[in-house]
CSV table of C-alpha atoms in Angstrom, one decimal:
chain,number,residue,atom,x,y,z
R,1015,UNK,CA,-121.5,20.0,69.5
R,1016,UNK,CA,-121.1,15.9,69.8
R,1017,UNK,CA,-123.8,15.6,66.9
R,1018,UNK,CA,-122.5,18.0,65.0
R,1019,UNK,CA,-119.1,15.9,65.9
R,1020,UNK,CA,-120.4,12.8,65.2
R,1021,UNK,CA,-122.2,13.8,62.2
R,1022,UNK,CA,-119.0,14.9,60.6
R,1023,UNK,CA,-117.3,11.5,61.6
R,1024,UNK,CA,-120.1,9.5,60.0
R,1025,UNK,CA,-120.3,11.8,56.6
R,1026,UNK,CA,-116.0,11.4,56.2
R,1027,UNK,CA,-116.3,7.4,56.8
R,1028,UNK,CA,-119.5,8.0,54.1
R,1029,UNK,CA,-117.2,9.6,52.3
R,1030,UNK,CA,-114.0,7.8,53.0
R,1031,UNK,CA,-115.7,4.1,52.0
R,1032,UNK,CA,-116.8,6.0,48.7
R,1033,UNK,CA,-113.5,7.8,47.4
R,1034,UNK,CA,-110.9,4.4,47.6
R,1035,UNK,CA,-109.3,4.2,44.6
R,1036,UNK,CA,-112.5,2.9,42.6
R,1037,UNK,CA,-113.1,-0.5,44.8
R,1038,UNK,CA,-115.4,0.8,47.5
R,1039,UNK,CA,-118.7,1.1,46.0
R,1040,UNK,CA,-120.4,4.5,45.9
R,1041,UNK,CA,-122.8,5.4,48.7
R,1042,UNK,CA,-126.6,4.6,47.5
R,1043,UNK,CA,-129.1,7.2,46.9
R,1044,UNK,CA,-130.8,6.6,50.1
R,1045,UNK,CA,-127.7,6.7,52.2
R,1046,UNK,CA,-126.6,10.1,50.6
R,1047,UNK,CA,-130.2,11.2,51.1
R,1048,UNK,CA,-130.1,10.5,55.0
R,1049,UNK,CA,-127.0,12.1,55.0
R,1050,UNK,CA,-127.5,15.3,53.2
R,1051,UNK,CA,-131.0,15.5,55.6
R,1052,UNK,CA,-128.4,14.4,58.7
R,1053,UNK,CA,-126.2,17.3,57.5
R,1054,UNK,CA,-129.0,19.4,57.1
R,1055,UNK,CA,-130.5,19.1,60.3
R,1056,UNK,CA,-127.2,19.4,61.8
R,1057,UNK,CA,-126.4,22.8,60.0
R,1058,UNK,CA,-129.6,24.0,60.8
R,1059,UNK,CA,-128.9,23.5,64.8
R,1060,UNK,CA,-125.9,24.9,64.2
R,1061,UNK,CA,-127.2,27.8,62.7
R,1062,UNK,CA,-129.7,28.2,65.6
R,1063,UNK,CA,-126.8,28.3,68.4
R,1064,UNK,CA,-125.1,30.9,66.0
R,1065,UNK,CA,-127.8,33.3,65.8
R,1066,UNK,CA,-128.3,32.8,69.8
R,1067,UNK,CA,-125.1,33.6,70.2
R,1068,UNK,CA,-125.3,36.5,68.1
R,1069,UNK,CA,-128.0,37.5,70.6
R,1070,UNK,CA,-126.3,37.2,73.2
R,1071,UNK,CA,-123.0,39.0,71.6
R,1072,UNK,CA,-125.2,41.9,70.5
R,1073,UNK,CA,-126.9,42.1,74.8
R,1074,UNK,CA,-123.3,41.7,75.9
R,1075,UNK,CA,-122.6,44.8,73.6
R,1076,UNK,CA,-125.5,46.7,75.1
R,1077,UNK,CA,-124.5,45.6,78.6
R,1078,UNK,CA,-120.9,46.6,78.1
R,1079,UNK,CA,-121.9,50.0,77.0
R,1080,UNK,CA,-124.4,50.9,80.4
R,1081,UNK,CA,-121.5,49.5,82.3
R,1082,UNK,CA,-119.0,52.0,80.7
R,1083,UNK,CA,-120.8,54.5,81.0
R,1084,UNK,CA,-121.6,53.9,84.8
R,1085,UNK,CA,-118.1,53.0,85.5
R,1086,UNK,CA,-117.5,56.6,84.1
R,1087,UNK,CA,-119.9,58.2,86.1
R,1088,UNK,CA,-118.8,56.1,89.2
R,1089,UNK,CA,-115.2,57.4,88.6
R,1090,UNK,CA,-115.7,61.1,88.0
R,1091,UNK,CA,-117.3,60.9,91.6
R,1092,UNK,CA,-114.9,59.1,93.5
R,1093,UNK,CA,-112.2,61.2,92.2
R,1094,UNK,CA,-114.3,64.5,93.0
R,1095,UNK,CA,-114.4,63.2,96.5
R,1096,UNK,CA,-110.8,62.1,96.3
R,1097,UNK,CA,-110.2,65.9,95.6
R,1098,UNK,CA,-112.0,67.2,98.4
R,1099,UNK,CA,-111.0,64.7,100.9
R,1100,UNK,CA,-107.1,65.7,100.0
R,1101,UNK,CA,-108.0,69.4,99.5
R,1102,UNK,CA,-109.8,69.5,102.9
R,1103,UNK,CA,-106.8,67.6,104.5
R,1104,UNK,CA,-104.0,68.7,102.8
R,1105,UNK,CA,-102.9,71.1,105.6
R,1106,UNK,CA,-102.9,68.5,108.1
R,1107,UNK,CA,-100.7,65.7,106.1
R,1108,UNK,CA,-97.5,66.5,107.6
R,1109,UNK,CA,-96.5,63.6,110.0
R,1110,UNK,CA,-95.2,60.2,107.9
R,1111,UNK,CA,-99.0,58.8,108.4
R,1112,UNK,CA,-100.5,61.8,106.5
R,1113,UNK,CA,-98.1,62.0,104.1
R,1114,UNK,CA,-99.4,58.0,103.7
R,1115,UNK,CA,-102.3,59.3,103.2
R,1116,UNK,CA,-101.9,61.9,100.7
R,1117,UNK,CA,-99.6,59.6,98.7
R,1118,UNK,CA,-102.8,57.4,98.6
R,1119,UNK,CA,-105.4,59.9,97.9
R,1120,UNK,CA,-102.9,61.4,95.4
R,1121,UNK,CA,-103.0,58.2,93.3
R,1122,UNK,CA,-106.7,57.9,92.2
R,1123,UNK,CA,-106.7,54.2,92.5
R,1124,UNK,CA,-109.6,53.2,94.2
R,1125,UNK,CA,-108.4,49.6,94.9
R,1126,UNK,CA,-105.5,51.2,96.9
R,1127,UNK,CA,-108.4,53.3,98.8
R,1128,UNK,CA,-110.1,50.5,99.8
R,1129,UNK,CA,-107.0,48.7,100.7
R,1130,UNK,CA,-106.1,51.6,103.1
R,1131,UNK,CA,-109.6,51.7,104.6
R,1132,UNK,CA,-108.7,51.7,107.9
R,1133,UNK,CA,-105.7,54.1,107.5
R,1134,UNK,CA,-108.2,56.6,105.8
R,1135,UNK,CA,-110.5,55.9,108.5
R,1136,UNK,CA,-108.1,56.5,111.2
R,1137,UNK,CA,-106.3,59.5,110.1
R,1138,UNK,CA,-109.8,61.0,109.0
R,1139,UNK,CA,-110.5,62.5,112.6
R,1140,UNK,CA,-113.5,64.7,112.2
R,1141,UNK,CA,-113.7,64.1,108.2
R,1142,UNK,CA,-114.6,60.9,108.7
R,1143,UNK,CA,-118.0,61.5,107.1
R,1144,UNK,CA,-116.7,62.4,104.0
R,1145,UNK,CA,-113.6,59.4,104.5
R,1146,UNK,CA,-116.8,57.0,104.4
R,1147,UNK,CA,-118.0,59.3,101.3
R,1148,UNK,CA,-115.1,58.4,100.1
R,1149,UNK,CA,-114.6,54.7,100.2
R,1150,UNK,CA,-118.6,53.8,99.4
R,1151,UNK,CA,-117.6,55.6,96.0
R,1152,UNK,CA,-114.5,53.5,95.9
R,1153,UNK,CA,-116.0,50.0,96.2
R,1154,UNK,CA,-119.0,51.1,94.0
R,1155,UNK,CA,-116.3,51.8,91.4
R,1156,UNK,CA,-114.4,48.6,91.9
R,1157,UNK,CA,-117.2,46.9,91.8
R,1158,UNK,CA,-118.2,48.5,88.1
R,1159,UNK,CA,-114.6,47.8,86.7
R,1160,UNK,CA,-115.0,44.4,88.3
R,1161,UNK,CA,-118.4,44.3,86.1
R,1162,UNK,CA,-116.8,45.9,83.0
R,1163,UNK,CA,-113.6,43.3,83.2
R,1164,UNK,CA,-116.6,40.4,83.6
R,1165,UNK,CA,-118.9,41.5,80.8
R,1166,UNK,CA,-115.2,42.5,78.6
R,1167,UNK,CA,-114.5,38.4,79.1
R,1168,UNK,CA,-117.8,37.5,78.2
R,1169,UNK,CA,-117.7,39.4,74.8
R,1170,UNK,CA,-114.7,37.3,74.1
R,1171,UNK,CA,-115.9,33.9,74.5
R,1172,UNK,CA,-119.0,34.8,72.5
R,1173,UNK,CA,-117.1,36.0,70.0
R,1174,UNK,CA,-115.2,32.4,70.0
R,1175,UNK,CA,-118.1,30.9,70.3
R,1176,UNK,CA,-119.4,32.7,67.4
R,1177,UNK,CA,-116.7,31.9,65.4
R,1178,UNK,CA,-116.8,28.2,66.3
R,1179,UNK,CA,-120.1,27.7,65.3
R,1180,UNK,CA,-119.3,29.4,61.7
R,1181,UNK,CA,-116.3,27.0,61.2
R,1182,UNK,CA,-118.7,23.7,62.1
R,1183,UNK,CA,-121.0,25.4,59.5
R,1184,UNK,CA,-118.2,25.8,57.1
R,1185,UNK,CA,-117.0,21.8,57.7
R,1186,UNK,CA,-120.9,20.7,57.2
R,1187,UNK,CA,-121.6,22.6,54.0
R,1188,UNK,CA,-118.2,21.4,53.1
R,1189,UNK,CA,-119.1,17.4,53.8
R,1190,UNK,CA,-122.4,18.0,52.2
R,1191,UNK,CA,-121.1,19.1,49.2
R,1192,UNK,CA,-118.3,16.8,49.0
R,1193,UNK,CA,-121.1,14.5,49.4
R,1194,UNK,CA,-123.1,15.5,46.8
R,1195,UNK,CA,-119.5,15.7,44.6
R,1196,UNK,CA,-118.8,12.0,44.8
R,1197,UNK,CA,-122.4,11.1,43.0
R,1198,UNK,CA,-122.6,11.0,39.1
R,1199,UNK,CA,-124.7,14.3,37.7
R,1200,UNK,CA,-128.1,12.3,37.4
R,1201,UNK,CA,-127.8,11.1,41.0
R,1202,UNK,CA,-127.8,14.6,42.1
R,1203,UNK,CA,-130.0,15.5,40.4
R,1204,UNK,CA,-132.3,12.5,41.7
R,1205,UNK,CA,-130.9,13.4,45.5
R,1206,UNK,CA,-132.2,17.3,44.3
R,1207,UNK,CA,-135.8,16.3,43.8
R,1208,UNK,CA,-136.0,14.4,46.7
């Protein structure tokens, strides 16, 4: 980051005292040396936090998937119980509290379950059992979308990441080759061997 940074800085000021109009001398062969190997080493860092990043892209991938899956597994069994809880009480919902209830169980949501806990919980009478059932498998399922949303954010800033560290590649190999640009063909050759 701040080498890489700095790097750049130094290789356009390099480049920027070599380019004026013909007055500024030309950068020496050893100073374009250390800053090809400056560049160089730079790039290569670079290169390491890419392919780490890649790593951890391609585990946030994996992750993402297992989570899917169990979210989708934690879903189709809260709204199985959601059906039987409503099925089982679906004769009893008719003062305003019920109908509350069925409303709620209607919806699926299981956010808006655990929000009503204790409205479930108090209406349940003796299906309280399943009630509890009912709301474990909500907040496991809340707790896998919260998971899901969390590894779906983390995917993102790889992938910025990822695409950060290509464009500081990009403006090194760029200032490298500039570099190597501003030197007559047997000085590059010279900087070639080494």
């Amino acid at each position: 980051g701040m080498a890489v940074a700095a790097g750049l800085a130094a290789a356009s000021g390099l480049l920027a005292s070599s380019g004026g109009g013909g007055a500024a001398p030309k950068p020496t062969l050893s100073q374009v040396r250390q800053q090809i190997n400056r560049l160089t080493s730079q790039s290569d860092q670079v290169g390491q936090q890419l392919d780490q990043v890649s790593q951890q892209l391609s585990a946030a991938r994996s992750k993402l998937a297992a989570v899917g899956a169990e979210a989708a597994r934690d879903q189709a069994r809260f709204q199985a119980m959601r059906r039987k809880v409503a099925q089982i009480g679906s004769a009893s919902f008719e003062d305003s509290a019920m109908t509350s209830v069925a409303g709620l169980l209607a919806s699926g949501d299981p956010a808006a379950a655990l929000n009503q806990a204790s409205l479930l919980l108090q209406q349940a009478g003796s299906r309280d059992d399943q009630v509890n059932v009912l709301l474990a498998d909500a907040r496991q399922l809340s707790s896998v979308q919260q998971e899901l949303q969390r590894t779906r954010d983390g995917i993102a800033r790889l992938k910025a990441q990822l695409a950060a560290h290509k464009r500081t590649i990009g403006k090194l190999l760029a200032t490298q080759q500039a570099t190597l640009d501003s030197l007559t063909s047997q000085q590059q050759t010279q900087v070639a061997a080494g």
